[in-house]
Short mmCIF file of N, CA and C in Angstrom, two decimals:
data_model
loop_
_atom_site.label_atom_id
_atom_site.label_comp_id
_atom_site.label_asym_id
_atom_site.label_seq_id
_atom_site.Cartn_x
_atom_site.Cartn_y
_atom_site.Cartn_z
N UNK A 98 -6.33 -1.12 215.65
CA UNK A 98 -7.55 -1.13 214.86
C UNK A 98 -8.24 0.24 214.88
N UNK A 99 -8.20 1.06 215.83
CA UNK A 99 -8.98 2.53 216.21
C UNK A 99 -7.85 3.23 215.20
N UNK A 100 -6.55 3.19 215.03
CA UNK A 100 -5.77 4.04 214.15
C UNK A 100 -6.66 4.13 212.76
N UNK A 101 -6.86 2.50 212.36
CA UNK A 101 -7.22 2.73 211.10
C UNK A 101 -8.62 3.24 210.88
N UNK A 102 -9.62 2.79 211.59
CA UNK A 102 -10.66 3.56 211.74
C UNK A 102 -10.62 4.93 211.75
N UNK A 103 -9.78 5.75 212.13
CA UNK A 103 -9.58 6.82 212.43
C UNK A 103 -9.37 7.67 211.28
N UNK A 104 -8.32 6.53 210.55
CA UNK A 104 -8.08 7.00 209.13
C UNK A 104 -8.62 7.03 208.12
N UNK A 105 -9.43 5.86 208.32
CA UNK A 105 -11.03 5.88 207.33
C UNK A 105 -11.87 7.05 207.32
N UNK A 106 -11.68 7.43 208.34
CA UNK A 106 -12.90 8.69 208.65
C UNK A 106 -12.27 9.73 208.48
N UNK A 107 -11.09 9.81 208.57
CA UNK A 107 -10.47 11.73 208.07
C UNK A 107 -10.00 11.51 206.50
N UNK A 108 -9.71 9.84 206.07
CA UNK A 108 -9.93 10.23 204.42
C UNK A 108 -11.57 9.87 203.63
N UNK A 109 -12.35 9.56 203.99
CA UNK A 109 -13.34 9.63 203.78
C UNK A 109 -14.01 11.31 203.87
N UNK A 110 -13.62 11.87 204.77
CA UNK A 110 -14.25 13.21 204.95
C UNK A 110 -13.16 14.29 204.15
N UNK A 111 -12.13 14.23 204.11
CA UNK A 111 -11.06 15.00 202.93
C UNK A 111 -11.20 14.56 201.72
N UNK A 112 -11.29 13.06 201.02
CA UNK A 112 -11.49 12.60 199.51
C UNK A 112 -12.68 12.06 199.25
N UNK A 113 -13.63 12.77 200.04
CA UNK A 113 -14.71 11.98 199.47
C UNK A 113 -15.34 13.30 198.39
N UNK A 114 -16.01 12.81 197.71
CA UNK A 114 -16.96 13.59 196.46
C UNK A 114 -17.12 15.13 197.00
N UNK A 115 -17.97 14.99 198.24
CA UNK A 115 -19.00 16.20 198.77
C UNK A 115 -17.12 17.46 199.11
N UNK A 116 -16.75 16.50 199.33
CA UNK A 116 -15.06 17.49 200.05
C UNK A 116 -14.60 18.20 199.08
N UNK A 117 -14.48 17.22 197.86
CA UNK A 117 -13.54 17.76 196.49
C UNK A 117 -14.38 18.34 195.54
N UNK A 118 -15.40 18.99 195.77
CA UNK A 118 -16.44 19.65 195.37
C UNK A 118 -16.56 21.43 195.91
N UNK A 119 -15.76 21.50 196.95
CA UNK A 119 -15.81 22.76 197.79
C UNK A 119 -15.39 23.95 197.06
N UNK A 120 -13.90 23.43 196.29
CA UNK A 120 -13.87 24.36 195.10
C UNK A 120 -13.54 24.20 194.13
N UNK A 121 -14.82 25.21 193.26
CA UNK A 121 -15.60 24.62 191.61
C UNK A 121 -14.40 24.72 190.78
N UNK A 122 -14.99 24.38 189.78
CA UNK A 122 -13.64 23.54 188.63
C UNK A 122 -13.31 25.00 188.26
N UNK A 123 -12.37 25.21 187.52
CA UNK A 123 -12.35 26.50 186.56
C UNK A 123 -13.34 26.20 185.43
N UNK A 124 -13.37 27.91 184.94
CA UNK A 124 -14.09 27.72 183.45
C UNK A 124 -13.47 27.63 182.26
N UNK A 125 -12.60 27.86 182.40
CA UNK A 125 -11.30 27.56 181.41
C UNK A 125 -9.88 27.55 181.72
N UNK A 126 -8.83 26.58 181.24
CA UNK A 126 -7.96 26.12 181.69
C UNK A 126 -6.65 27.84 181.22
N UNK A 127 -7.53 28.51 180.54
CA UNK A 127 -6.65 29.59 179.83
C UNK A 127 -6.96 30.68 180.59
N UNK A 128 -5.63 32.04 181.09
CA UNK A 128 -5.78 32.86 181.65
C UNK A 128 -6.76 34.03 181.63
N UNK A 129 -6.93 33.94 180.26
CA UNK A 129 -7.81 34.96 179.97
C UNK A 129 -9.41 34.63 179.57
N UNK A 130 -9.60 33.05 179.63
CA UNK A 130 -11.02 32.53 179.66
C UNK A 130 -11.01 32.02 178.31
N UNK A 131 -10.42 32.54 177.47
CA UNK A 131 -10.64 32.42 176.01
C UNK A 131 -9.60 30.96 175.46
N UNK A 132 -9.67 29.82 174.88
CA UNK A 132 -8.68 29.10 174.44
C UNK A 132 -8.29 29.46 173.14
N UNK A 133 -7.30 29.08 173.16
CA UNK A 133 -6.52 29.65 171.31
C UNK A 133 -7.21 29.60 170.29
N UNK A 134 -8.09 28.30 170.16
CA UNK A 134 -9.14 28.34 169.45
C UNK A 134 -10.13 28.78 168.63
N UNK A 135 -10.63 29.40 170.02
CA UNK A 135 -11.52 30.43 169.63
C UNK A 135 -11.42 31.61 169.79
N UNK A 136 -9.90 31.70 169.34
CA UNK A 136 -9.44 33.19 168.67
C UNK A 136 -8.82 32.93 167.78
N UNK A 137 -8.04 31.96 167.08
CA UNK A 137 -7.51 31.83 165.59
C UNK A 137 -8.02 30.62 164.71
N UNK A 138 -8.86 29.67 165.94
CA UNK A 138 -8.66 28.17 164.91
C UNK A 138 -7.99 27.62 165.47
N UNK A 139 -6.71 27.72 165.47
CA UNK A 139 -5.82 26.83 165.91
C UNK A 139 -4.81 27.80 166.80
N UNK A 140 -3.83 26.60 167.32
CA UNK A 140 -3.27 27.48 168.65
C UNK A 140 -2.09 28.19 167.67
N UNK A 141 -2.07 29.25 168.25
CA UNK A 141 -0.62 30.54 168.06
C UNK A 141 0.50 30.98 168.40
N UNK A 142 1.38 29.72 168.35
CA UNK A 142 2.39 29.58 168.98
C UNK A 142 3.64 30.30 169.18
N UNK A 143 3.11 30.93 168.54
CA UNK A 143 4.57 31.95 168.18
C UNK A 143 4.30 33.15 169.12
N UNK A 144 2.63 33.05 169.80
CA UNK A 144 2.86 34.62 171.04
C UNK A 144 3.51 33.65 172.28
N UNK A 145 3.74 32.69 172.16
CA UNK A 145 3.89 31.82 173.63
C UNK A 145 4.93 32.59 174.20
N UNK A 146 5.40 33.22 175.28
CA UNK A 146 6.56 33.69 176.08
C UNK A 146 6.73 32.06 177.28
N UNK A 147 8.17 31.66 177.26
CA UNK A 147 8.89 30.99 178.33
C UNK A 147 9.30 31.67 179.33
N UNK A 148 8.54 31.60 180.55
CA UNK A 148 8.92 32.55 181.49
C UNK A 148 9.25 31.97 182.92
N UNK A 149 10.65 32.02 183.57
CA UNK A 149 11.57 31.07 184.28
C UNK A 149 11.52 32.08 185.64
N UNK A 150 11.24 31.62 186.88
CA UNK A 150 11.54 32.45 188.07
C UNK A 150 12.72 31.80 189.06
N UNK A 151 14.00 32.71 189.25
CA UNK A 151 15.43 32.46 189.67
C UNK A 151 14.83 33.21 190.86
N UNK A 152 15.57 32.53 191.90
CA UNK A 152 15.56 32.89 193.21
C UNK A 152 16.92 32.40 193.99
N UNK A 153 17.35 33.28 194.70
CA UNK A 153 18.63 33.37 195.30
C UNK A 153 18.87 34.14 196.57
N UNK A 154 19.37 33.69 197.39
CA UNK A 154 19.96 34.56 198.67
C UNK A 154 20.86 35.24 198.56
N UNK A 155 20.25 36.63 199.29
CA UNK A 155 21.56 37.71 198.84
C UNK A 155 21.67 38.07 200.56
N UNK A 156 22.68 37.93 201.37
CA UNK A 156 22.63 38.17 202.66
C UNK A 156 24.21 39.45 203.26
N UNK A 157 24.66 39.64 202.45
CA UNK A 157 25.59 40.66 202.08
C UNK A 157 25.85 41.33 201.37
N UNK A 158 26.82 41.90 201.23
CA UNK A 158 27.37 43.48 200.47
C UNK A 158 27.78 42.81 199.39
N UNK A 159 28.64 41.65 199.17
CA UNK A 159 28.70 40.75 197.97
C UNK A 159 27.68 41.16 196.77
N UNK A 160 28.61 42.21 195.68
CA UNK A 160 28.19 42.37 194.49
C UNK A 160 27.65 41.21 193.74
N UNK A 161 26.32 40.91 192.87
CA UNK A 161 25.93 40.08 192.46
C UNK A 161 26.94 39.69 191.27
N UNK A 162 27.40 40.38 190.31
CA UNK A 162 28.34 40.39 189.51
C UNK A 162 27.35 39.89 187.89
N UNK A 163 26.86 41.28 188.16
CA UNK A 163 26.06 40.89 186.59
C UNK A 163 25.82 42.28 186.27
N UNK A 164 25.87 42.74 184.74
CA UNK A 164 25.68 43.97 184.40
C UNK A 164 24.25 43.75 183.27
N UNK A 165 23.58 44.85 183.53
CA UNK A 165 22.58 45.11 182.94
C UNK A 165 22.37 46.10 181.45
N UNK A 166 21.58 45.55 180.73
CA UNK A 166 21.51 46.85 179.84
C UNK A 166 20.25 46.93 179.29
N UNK A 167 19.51 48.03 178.23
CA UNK A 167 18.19 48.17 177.85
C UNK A 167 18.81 47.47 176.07
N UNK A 168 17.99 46.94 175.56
CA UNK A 168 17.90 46.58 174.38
C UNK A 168 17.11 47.65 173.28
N UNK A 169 17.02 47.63 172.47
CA UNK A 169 16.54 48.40 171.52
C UNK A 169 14.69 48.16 171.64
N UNK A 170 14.27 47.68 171.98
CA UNK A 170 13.06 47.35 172.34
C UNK A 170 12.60 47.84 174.00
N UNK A 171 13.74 48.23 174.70
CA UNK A 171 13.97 48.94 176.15
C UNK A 171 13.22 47.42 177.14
N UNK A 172 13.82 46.46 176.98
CA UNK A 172 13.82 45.38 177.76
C UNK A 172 15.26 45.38 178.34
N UNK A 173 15.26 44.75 179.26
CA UNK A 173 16.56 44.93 180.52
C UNK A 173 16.83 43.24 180.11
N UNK A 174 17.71 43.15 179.80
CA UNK A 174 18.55 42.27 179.37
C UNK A 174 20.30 41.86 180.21
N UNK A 175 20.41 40.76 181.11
CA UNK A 175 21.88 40.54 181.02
C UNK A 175 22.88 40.77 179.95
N UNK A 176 23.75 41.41 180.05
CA UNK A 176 24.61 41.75 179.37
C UNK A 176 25.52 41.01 179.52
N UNK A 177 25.89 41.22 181.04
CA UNK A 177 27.70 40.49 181.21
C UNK A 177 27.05 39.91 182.57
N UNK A 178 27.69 38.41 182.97
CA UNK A 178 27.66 37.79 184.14
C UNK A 178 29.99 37.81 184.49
N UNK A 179 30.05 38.11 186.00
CA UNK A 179 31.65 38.44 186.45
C UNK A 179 32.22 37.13 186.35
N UNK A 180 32.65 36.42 185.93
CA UNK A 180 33.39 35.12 185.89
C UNK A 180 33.20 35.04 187.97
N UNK A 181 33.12 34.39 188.63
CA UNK A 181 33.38 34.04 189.85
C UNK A 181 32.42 35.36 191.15
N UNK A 182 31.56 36.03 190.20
CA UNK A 182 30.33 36.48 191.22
C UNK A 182 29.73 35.52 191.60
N UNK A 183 28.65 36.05 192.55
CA UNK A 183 27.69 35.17 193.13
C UNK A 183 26.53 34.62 192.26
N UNK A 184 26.17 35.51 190.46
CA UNK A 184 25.18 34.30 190.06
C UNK A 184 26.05 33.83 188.94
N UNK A 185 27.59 33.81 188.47
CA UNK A 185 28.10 32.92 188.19
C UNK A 185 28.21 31.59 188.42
N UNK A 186 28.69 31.85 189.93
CA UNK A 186 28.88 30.62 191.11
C UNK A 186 27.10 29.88 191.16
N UNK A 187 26.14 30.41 191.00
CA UNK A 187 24.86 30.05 191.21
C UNK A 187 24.03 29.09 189.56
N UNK A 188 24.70 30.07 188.65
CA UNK A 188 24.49 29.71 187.30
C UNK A 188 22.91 29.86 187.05
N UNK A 189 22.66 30.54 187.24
CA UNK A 189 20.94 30.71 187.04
C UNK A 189 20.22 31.54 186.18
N UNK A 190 21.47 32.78 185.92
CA UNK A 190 20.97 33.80 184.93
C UNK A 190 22.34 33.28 183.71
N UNK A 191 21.98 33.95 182.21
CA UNK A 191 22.88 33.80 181.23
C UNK A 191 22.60 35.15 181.02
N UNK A 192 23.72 35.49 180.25
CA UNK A 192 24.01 36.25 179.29
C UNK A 192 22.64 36.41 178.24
N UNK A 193 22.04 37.58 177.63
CA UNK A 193 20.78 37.37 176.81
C UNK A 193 19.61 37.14 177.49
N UNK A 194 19.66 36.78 178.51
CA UNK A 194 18.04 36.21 179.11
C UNK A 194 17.44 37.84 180.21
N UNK A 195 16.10 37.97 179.80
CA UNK A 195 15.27 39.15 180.07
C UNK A 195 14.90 39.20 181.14
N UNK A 196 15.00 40.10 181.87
CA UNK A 196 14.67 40.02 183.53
C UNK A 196 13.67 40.94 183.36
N UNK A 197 12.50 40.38 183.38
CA UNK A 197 10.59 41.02 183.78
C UNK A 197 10.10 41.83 184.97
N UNK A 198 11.02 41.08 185.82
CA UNK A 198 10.37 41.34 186.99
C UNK A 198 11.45 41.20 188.06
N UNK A 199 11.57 42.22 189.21
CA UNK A 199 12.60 41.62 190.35
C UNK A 199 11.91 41.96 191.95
N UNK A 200 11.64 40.79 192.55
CA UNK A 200 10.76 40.84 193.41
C UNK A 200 9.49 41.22 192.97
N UNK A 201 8.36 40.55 192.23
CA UNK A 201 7.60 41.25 191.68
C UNK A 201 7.66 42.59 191.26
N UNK A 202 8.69 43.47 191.32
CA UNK A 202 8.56 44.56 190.74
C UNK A 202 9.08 44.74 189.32
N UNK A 203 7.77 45.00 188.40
CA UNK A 203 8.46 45.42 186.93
C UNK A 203 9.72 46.20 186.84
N UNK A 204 10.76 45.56 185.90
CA UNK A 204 11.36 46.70 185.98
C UNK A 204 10.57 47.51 184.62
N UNK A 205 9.81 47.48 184.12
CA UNK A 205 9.76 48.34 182.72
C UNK A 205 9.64 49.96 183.47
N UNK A 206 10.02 50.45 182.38
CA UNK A 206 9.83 52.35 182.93
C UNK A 206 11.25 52.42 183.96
N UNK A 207 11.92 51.16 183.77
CA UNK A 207 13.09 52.19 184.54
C UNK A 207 14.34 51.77 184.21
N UNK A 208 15.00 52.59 184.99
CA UNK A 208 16.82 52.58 184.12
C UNK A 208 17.90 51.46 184.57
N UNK A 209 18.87 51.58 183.91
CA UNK A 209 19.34 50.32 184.32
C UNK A 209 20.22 50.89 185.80
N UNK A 210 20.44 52.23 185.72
CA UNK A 210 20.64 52.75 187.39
C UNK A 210 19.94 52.45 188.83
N UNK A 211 18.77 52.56 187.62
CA UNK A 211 17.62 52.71 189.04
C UNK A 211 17.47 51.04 189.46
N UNK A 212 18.03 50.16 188.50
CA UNK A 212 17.74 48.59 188.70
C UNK A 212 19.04 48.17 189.54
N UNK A 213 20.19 48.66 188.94
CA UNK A 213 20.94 48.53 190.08
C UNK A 213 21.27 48.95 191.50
N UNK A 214 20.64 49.95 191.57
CA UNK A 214 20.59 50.72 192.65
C UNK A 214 19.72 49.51 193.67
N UNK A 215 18.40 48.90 192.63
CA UNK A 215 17.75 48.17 193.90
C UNK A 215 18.35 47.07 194.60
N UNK A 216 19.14 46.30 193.24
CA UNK A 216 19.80 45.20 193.20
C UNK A 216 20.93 44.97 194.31
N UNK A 217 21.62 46.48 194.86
CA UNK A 217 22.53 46.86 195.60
C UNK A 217 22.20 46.95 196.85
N UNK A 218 20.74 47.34 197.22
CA UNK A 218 20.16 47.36 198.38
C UNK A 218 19.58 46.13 199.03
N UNK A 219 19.22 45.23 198.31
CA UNK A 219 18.33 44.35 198.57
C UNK A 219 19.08 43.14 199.26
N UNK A 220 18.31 42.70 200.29
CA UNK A 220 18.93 41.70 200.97
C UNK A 220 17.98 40.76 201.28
N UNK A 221 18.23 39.37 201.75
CA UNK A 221 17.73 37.83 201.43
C UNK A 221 16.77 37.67 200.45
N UNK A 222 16.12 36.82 200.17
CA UNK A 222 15.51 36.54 199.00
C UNK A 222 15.26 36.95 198.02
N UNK A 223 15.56 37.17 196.79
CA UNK A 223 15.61 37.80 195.57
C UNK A 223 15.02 36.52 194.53
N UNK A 224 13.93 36.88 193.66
CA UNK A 224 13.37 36.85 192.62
C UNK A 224 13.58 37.70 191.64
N UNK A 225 13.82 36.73 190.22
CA UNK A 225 13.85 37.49 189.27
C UNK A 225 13.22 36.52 188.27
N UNK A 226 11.89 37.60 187.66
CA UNK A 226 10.89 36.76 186.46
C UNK A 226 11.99 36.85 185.25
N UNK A 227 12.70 35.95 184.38
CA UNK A 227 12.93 36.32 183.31
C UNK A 227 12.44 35.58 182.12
N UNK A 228 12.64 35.78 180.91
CA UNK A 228 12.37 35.55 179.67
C UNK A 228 13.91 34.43 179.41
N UNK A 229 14.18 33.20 179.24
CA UNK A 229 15.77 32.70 179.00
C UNK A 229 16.05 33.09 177.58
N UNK A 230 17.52 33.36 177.49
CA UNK A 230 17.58 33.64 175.74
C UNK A 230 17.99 32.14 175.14
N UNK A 231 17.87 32.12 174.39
CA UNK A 231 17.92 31.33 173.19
C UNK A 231 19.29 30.67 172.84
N UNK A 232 20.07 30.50 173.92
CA UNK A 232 21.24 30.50 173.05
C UNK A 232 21.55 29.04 172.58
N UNK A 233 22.38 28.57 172.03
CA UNK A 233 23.21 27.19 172.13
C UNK A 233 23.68 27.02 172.85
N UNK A 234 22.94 25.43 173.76
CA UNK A 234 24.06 25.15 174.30
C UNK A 234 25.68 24.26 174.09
N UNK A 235 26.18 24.68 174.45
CA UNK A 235 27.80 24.00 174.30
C UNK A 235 27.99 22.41 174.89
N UNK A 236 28.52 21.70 173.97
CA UNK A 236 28.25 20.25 175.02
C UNK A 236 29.68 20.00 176.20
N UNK A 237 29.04 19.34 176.98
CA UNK A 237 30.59 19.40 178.14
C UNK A 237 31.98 18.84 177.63
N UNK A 238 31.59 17.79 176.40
CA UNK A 238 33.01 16.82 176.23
C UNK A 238 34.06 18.03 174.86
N UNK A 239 33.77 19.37 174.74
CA UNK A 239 34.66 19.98 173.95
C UNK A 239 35.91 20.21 174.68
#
């Protein structure tokens, strides 16, 4: 009987009103304060970016087996994934899809040398922000 009492009183003092009050609501559910709204009327769907964060263990010299390139717009783009590398075997990046960010670090302003170079150094946990491309997918029963 003291268990449940016990429990009355630490959820009473965590869910009660005065608790879930500690911190205030936002002022808007939108990053920049502003809703679509009340900047076009209606929402603007076409600036929307889909933006996917891949994370993977890299704990060796094991080449990732993915080649990089700049697009005509100088976005870093997968080019080629190695049939039987490590994010083949992982399946997380495609071919076409935009890599933003690796370890929080932008890559914009830099080369696809200087991206591999990091890519080569870097060991356990790896993040990468990307953009997915668009492609079709293929169904399994072909």
């Amino acid at each position: 009987m003291a268990l449940l009492q016990t429990h009355d009183v630490v959820a009473h003092e965590v869910y009660s009103d005065e608790a879930l009050r500690v911190t205030p609501p936002p002022t808007s559910p939108y990053l920049n304060g502003d809703s679509p709204e009340s900047i076009n009327g209606d929402m603007d769907m076409e600036n929307v970016t889909r933006v996917r964060l891949v994370q993977f263990q890299k704990n060796t010299d094991e080449p990732m087996g993915i080649t990089l390139k700049m697009n005509e717009l100088n976005h870093c783009i997968v080019a080629r994934i190695m049939h039987g590398g490590m994010i083949h075997r992982q399946g997380t990046l495609h071919v076409g899809d935009e890599i933003r960010e690796i370890n929080g670090i932008s890559v914009a302003n830099q080369t696809v040398e200087q991206l591999q170079k990091m890519l080569r150094e870097m060991r356990g946990s790896i993040t990468f922000k990307i953009v997915p491309s668009y492609r079709t997918q293929s169904s399994s029963c072909e």
